[in-house]
Each structure stands twice: as structure tokens, then as C-alpha cells.
Amino acid sequence: MHMSTSIRVSDETKSKLTRLKRDDETWDEFLSRLANDEEPINVGAWSEEDADRARDAIERSRESFE
């Protein structure tokens, strides 16, 4: 039996997902691909070093508000 589920997302999130979705796939196929560990989607192009620097900057920013 095939069940259907609705997922509410903001317009901004829907726009981001639409840019990642392939033209020839359904939303179900896209979300299945997104959730599949065997075929990860690399959205960003940051190196590990860049990501570490960004995490550090976010942490410092949060600390400054405490």
C-alpha cells in the first residue's frame, strides 16, 4: 500500500531544494536520493579547513552574546 505524506517547508527552503532537485526526478525520488548515504549530496564547496574556520567564527560569535 502506498502512503502519502505532506511536509511543510518555508518558501526559502523549497527554493533551495528545487535548485538541488534534478529535472527528471520526482520529489519522492529526490528526497530519497538526499537521504541515501550511498550517494551523498555535496552542496557546499568548503574545504574541511574552511568549514573549521566557519565553525570557530560561529562559536566566537555565540560566546560574545553570552
PDB file of C-alpha atoms in Angstrom:
ATOM      1  CA  MET A   1       0.000   0.000   0.000  1.00  0.00           C
ATOM      2  CA  HIS A   2       1.368   3.421  -0.958  1.00  0.00           C
ATOM      3  CA  MET A   3       1.013   6.116   1.686  1.00  0.00           C
ATOM      4  CA  SER A   4       1.371   9.824   1.044  1.00  0.00           C
ATOM      5  CA  THR A   5       2.783  12.409   3.432  1.00  0.00           C
ATOM      6  CA  SER A   6       2.902  16.181   3.221  1.00  0.00           C
ATOM      7  CA  ILE A   7       5.937  18.032   4.542  1.00  0.00           C
ATOM      8  CA  ARG A   8       5.667  21.758   5.219  1.00  0.00           C
ATOM      9  CA  VAL A   9       8.749  23.837   4.408  1.00  0.00           C
ATOM     10  CA  SER A  10       9.307  27.565   4.073  1.00  0.00           C
ATOM     11  CA  ASP A  11       9.433  29.148   0.619  1.00  0.00           C
ATOM     12  CA  GLU A  12      13.167  29.701   1.142  1.00  0.00           C
ATOM     13  CA  THR A  13      13.763  26.024   1.918  1.00  0.00           C
ATOM     14  CA  LYS A  14      11.633  24.956  -1.066  1.00  0.00           C
ATOM     15  CA  SER A  15      13.721  27.213  -3.348  1.00  0.00           C
ATOM     16  CA  LYS A  16      16.953  25.699  -2.051  1.00  0.00           C
ATOM     17  CA  LEU A  17      15.632  22.162  -2.537  1.00  0.00           C
ATOM     18  CA  THR A  18      14.335  22.983  -6.026  1.00  0.00           C
ATOM     19  CA  ARG A  19      17.846  24.057  -7.076  1.00  0.00           C
ATOM     20  CA  LEU A  20      19.230  20.676  -5.928  1.00  0.00           C
ATOM     21  CA  LYS A  21      16.459  18.555  -7.447  1.00  0.00           C
ATOM     22  CA  ARG A  22      17.112  17.077 -10.871  1.00  0.00           C
ATOM     23  CA  ASP A  23      14.595  17.948 -13.592  1.00  0.00           C
ATOM     24  CA  ASP A  24      13.971  14.281 -14.379  1.00  0.00           C
ATOM     25  CA  GLU A  25      13.149  13.125 -10.833  1.00  0.00           C
ATOM     26  CA  THR A  26      10.034  13.323  -8.693  1.00  0.00           C
ATOM     27  CA  TRP A  27      10.118  14.957  -5.279  1.00  0.00           C
ATOM     28  CA  ASP A  28       9.946  11.477  -3.751  1.00  0.00           C
ATOM     29  CA  GLU A  29      12.948  10.326  -5.797  1.00  0.00           C
ATOM     30  CA  PHE A  30      14.859  13.495  -4.907  1.00  0.00           C
ATOM     31  CA  LEU A  31      14.228  13.190  -1.159  1.00  0.00           C
ATOM     32  CA  SER A  32      15.094   9.503  -1.280  1.00  0.00           C
ATOM     33  CA  ARG A  33      18.383  10.372  -3.007  1.00  0.00           C
ATOM     34  CA  LEU A  34      19.036  13.120  -0.469  1.00  0.00           C
ATOM     35  CA  ALA A  35      18.544  10.670   2.401  1.00  0.00           C
ATOM     36  CA  ASN A  36      20.640   7.916   0.806  1.00  0.00           C
ATOM     37  CA  ASP A  37      24.047   7.590   2.480  1.00  0.00           C
ATOM     38  CA  GLU A  38      25.495   5.820  -0.579  1.00  0.00           C
ATOM     39  CA  GLU A  39      25.133   8.916  -2.763  1.00  0.00           C
ATOM     40  CA  PRO A  40      25.824  11.969  -0.608  1.00  0.00           C
ATOM     41  CA  ILE A  41      24.939  15.389  -1.966  1.00  0.00           C
ATOM     42  CA  ASN A  42      27.812  17.830  -1.548  1.00  0.00           C
ATOM     43  CA  VAL A  43      26.002  21.140  -1.536  1.00  0.00           C
ATOM     44  CA  GLY A  44      28.872  23.306  -0.326  1.00  0.00           C
ATOM     45  CA  ALA A  45      32.323  23.641  -1.752  1.00  0.00           C
ATOM     46  CA  TRP A  46      34.109  24.394   1.509  1.00  0.00           C
ATOM     47  CA  SER A  47      37.268  22.570   2.360  1.00  0.00           C
ATOM     48  CA  GLU A  48      37.481  20.993   5.805  1.00  0.00           C
ATOM     49  CA  GLU A  49      39.766  23.858   6.833  1.00  0.00           C
ATOM     50  CA  ASP A  50      37.237  26.482   5.674  1.00  0.00           C
ATOM     51  CA  ALA A  51      34.447  24.643   7.484  1.00  0.00           C
ATOM     52  CA  ASP A  52      36.527  24.525  10.686  1.00  0.00           C
ATOM     53  CA  ARG A  53      37.209  28.266  10.454  1.00  0.00           C
ATOM     54  CA  ALA A  54      33.490  28.949   9.944  1.00  0.00           C
ATOM     55  CA  ARG A  55      32.573  26.776  12.949  1.00  0.00           C
ATOM     56  CA  ASP A  56      35.143  28.624  15.069  1.00  0.00           C
ATOM     57  CA  ALA A  57      33.790  32.005  13.960  1.00  0.00           C
ATOM     58  CA  ILE A  58      30.232  30.943  14.801  1.00  0.00           C
ATOM     59  CA  GLU A  59      31.338  29.712  18.219  1.00  0.00           C
ATOM     60  CA  ARG A  60      33.153  33.002  18.949  1.00  0.00           C
ATOM     61  CA  SER A  61      30.090  34.925  17.807  1.00  0.00           C
ATOM     62  CA  ARG A  62      27.825  32.923  20.129  1.00  0.00           C
ATOM     63  CA  GLU A  63      30.229  33.425  23.048  1.00  0.00           C
ATOM     64  CA  SER A  64      30.189  37.198  22.500  1.00  0.00           C
ATOM     65  CA  PHE A  65      26.410  37.220  23.080  1.00  0.00           C
ATOM     66  CA  GLU A  66      26.584  35.365  26.397  1.00  0.00           C
TER      67      GLU A  66
END
